[in-house]
CSV table of C-alpha atoms in Angstrom, one decimal:
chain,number,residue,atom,x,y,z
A,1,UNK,CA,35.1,76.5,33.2
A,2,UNK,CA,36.8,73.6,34.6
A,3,UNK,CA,34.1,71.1,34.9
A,4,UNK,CA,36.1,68.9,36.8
A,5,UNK,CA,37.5,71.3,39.7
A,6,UNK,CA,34.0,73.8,38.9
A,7,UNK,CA,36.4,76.6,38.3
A,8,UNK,CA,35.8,79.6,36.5
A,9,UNK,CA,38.9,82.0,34.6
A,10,UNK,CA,38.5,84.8,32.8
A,11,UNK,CA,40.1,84.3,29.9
A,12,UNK,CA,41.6,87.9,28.5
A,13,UNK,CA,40.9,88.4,24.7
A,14,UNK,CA,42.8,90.5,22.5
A,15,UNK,CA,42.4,91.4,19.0
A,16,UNK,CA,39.6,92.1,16.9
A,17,UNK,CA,36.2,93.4,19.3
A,18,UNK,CA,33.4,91.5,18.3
A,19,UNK,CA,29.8,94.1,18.7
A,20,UNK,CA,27.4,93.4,21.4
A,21,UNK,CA,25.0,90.8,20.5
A,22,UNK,CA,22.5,87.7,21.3
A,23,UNK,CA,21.9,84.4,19.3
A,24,UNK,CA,25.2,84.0,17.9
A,25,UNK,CA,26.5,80.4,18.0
A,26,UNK,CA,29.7,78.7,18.2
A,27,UNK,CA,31.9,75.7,17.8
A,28,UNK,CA,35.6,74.6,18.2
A,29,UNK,CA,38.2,73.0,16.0
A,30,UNK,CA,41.0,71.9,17.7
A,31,UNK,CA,41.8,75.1,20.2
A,32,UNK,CA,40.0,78.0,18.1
A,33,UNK,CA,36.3,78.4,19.1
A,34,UNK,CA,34.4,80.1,16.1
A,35,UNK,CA,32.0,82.2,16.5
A,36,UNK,CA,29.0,82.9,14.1
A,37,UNK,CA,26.5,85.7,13.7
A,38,UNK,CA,23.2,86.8,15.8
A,39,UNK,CA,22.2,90.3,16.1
A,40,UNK,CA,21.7,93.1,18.2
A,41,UNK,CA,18.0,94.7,17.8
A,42,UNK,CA,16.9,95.0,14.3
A,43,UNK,CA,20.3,94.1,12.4
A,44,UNK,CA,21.5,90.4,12.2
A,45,UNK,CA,25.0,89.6,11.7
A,46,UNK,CA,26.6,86.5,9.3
A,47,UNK,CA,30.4,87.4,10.3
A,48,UNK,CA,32.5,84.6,11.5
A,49,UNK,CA,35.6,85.4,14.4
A,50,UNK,CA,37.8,83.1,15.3
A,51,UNK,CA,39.0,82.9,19.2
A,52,UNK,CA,42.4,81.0,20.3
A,53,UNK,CA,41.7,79.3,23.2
A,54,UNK,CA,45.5,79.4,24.3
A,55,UNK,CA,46.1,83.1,23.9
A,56,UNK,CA,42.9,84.5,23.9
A,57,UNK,CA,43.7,86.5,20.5
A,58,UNK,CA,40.3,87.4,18.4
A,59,UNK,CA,40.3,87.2,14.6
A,60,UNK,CA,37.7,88.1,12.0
A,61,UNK,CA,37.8,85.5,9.2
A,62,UNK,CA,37.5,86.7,5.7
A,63,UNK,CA,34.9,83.9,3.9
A,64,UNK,CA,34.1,83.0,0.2
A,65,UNK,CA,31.4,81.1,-1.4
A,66,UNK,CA,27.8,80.7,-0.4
A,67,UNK,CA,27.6,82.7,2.3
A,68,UNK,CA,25.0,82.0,4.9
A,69,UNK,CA,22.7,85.1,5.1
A,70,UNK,CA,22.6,87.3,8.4
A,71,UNK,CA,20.9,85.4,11.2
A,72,UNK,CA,20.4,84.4,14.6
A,73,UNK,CA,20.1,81.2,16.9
A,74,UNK,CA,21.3,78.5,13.9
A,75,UNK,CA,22.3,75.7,14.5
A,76,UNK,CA,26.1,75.2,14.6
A,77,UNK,CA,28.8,72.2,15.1
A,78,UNK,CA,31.9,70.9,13.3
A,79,UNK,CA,33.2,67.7,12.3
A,80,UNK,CA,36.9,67.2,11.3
A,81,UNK,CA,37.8,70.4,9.2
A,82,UNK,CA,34.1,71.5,8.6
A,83,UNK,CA,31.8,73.7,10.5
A,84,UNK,CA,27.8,73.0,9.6
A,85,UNK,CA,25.1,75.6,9.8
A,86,UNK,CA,21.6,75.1,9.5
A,87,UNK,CA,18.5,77.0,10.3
A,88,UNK,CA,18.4,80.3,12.2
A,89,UNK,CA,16.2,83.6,12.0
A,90,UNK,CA,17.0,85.4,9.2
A,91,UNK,CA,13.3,87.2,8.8
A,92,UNK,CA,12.4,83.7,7.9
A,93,UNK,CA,13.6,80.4,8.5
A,94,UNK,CA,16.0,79.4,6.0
A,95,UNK,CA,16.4,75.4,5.5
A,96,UNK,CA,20.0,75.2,3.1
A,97,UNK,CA,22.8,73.2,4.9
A,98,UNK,CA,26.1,75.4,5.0
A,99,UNK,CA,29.4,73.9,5.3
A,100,UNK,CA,32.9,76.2,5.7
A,101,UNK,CA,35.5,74.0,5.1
A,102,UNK,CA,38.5,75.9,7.3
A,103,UNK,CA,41.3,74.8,5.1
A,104,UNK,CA,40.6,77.4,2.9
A,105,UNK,CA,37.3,79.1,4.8
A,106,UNK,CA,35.0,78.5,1.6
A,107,UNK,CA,31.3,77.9,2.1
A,108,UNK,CA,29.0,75.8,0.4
A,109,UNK,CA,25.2,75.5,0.3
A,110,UNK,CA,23.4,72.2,-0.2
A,111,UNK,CA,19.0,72.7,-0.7
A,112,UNK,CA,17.0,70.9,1.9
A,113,UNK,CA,13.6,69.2,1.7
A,114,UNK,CA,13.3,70.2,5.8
A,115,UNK,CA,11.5,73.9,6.9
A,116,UNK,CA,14.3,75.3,9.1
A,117,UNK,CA,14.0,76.4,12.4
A,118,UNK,CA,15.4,78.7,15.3
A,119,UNK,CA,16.5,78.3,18.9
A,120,UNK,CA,16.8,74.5,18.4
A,121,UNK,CA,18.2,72.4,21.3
A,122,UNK,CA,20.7,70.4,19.8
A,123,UNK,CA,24.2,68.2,20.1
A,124,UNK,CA,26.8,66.6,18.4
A,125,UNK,CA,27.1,62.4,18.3
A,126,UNK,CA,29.3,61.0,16.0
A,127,UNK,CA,28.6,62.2,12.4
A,128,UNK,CA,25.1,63.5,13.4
A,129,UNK,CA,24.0,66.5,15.1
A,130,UNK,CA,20.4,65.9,16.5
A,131,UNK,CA,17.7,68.8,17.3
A,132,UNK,CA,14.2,68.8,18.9
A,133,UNK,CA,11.6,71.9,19.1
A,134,UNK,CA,10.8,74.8,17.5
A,135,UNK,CA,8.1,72.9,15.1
A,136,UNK,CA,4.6,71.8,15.1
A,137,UNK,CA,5.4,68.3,14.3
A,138,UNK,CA,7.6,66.0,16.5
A,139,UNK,CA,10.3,63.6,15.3
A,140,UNK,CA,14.0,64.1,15.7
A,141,UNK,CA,16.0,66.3,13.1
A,142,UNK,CA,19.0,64.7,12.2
A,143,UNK,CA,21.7,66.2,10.4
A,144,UNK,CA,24.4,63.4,8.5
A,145,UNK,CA,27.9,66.3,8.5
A,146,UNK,CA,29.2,62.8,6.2
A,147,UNK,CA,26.2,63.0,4.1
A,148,UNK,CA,25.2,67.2,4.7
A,149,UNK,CA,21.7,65.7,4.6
A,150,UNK,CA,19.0,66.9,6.7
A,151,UNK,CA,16.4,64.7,7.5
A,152,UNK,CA,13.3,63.6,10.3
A,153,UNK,CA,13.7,61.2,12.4
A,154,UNK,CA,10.1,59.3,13.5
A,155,UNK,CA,10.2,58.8,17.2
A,156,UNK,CA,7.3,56.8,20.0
A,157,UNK,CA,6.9,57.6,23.5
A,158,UNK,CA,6.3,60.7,25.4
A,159,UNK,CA,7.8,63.2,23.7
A,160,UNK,CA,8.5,67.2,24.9
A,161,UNK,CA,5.9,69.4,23.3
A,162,UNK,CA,7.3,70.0,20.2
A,163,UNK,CA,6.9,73.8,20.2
A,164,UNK,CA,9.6,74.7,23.1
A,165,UNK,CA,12.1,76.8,22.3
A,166,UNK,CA,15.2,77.3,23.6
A,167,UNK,CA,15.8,74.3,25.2
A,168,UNK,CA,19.0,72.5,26.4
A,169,UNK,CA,20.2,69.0,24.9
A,170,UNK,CA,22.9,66.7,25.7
A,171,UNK,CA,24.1,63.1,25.3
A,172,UNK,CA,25.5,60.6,27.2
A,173,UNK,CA,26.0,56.7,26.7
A,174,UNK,CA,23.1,55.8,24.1
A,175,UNK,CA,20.5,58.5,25.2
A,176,UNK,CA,19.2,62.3,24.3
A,177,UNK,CA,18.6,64.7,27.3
A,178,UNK,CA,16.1,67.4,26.8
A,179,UNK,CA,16.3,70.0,29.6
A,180,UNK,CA,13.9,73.2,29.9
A,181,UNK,CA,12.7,75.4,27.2
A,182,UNK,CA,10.3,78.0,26.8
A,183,UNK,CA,6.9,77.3,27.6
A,184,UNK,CA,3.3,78.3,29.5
A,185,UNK,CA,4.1,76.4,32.8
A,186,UNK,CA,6.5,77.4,35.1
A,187,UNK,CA,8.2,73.5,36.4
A,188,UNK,CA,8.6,70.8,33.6
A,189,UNK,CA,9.8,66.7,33.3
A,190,UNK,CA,13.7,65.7,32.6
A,191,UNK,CA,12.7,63.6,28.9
A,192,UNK,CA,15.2,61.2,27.8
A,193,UNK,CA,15.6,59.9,24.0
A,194,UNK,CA,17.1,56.4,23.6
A,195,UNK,CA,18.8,56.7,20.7
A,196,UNK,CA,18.6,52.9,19.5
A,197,UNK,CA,15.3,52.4,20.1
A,198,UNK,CA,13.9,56.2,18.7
A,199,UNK,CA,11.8,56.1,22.4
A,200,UNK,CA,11.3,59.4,24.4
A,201,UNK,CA,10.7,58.2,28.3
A,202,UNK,CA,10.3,60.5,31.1
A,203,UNK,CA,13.9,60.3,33.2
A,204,UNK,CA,12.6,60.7,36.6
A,205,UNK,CA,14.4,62.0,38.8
A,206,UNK,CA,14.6,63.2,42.9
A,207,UNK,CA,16.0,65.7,44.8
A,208,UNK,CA,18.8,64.8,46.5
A,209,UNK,CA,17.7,66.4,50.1
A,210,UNK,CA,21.2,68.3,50.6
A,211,UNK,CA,21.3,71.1,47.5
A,212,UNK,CA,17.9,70.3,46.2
A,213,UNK,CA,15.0,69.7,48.1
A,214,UNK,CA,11.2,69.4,47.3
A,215,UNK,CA,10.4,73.0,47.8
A,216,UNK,CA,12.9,74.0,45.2
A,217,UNK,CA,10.4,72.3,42.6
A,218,UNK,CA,7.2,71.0,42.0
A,219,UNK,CA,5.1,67.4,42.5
A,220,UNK,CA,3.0,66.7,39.5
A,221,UNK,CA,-0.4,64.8,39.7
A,222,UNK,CA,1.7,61.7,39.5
A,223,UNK,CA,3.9,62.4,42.2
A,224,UNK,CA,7.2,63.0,40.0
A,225,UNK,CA,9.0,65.5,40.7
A,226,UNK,CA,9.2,68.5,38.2
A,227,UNK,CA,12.1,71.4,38.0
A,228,UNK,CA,11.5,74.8,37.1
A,229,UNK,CA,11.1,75.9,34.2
A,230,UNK,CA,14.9,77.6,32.2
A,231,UNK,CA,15.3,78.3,29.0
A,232,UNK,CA,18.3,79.2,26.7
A,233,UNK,CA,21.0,77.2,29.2
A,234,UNK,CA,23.9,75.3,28.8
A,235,UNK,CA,24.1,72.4,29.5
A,236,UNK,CA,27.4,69.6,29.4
A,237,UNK,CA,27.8,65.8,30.4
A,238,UNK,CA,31.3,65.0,32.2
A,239,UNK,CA,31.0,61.1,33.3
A,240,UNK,CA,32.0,60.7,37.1
């Protein structure tokens, strides 16, 4: 996708098939997009494929070390020549930080005093990636990639129920978006997390009359504006 000129091309792979399946997650390093596990039905995968953005060839990549087990919906990012793993469904929820280091494509493990969790919403600032949801407690989960500590953030203000899964989250400027998720009501609030002051606030916004308009949503008992409910998006911030 061409965010700027909103223009979709199919890009042709060739190579290596990767099997049908859902929950697998993904990051890039320079023009290769990795991709990592998830599973299809009963049997969860932990292989790693490697996609060149350029010519569209598909690799399988051979790894060493700790090994993350077979799962689904981790989370995933990289930093310089590292990709991080954390979390996931594996049959449980396994809390170890993974790092591959793709000089060499060696894994390491590193314990964790945090529970993991699956279907995370989560992005990448600087050296952190930040996650909400998927737990009975609130607080931000932060992951140092400089440190490979995990750790829990204590936030104030109105925060999403902490129980939604499969949300969307994206940054921009100083501040955390948290879009959709799964959930019992159909329409939900835009939250916003400002990421200097730890504060979750309710970013209100309005349709704008032309592609959106009031009937494509709902107005909640305090007349704001609520979108319907989505869950396992994608969601992107280009600034205009």
């Amino acid at each position: 996708l061409d965010a700027n000129q909103r223009i979709w091309t199919n890009l042709q792979t060739n190579g290596v098939s990767i099997s049908p399946r859902t929950g697998s997650r993904a990051t890039f390093i320079g023009n290769t997009l990795f991709v990592f596990g998830g599973s299809h039905e009963s049997t969860f995968y932990n292989d790693l494929y490697t996609i060149n953005l350029s010519t569209g060839i598909t690799q399988l990549i051979q790894t060493t070390g700790e090994q993350p087990t077979p799962r689904t919906s981790p989370i995933m990012s990289s930093r310089g020549n590292e990709i991080f793993l954390w979390g996931g469904y594996d049959g449980t929820c396994p809390s170890e930080l993974y790092v591959l280091d793709t000089t060499n494509f060696e894994w390491k493990s590193y314990p964790q005093d945090i529970s993991g969790r699956t279907h995370v919403a989560f992005t990448t600032v600087d050296q952190y990636i930040y996650a909400y949801g998927s737990s009975k407690t609130g607080g931000l989960l932060a992951i140092d990639m400089d440190k490979k500590i995990v750790s829990l953030i204590p936030t104030t203000g109105p925060e999403p129920q902490a129980m939604i899964t499969d949300a969307a989250m994206v940054h921009f400027d100083k501040y955390l978006m948290f879009i959709g998720g799964k959930a019992s009501t159909t329409s939900t609030l835009m939250y916003s997390l400002d990421l200097e002051k730890m504060r979750w606030f309710v970013f209100h916004i309005l349709p704008d009359g032309s592609t959106v308009s009031a009937v494509d949503g709902t107005i909640s008992d305090l007349g704001l504006f609520m979108l319907p409910r989505i869950s396992s998006l994608g969601v992107i911030y280009i600034e205009s």
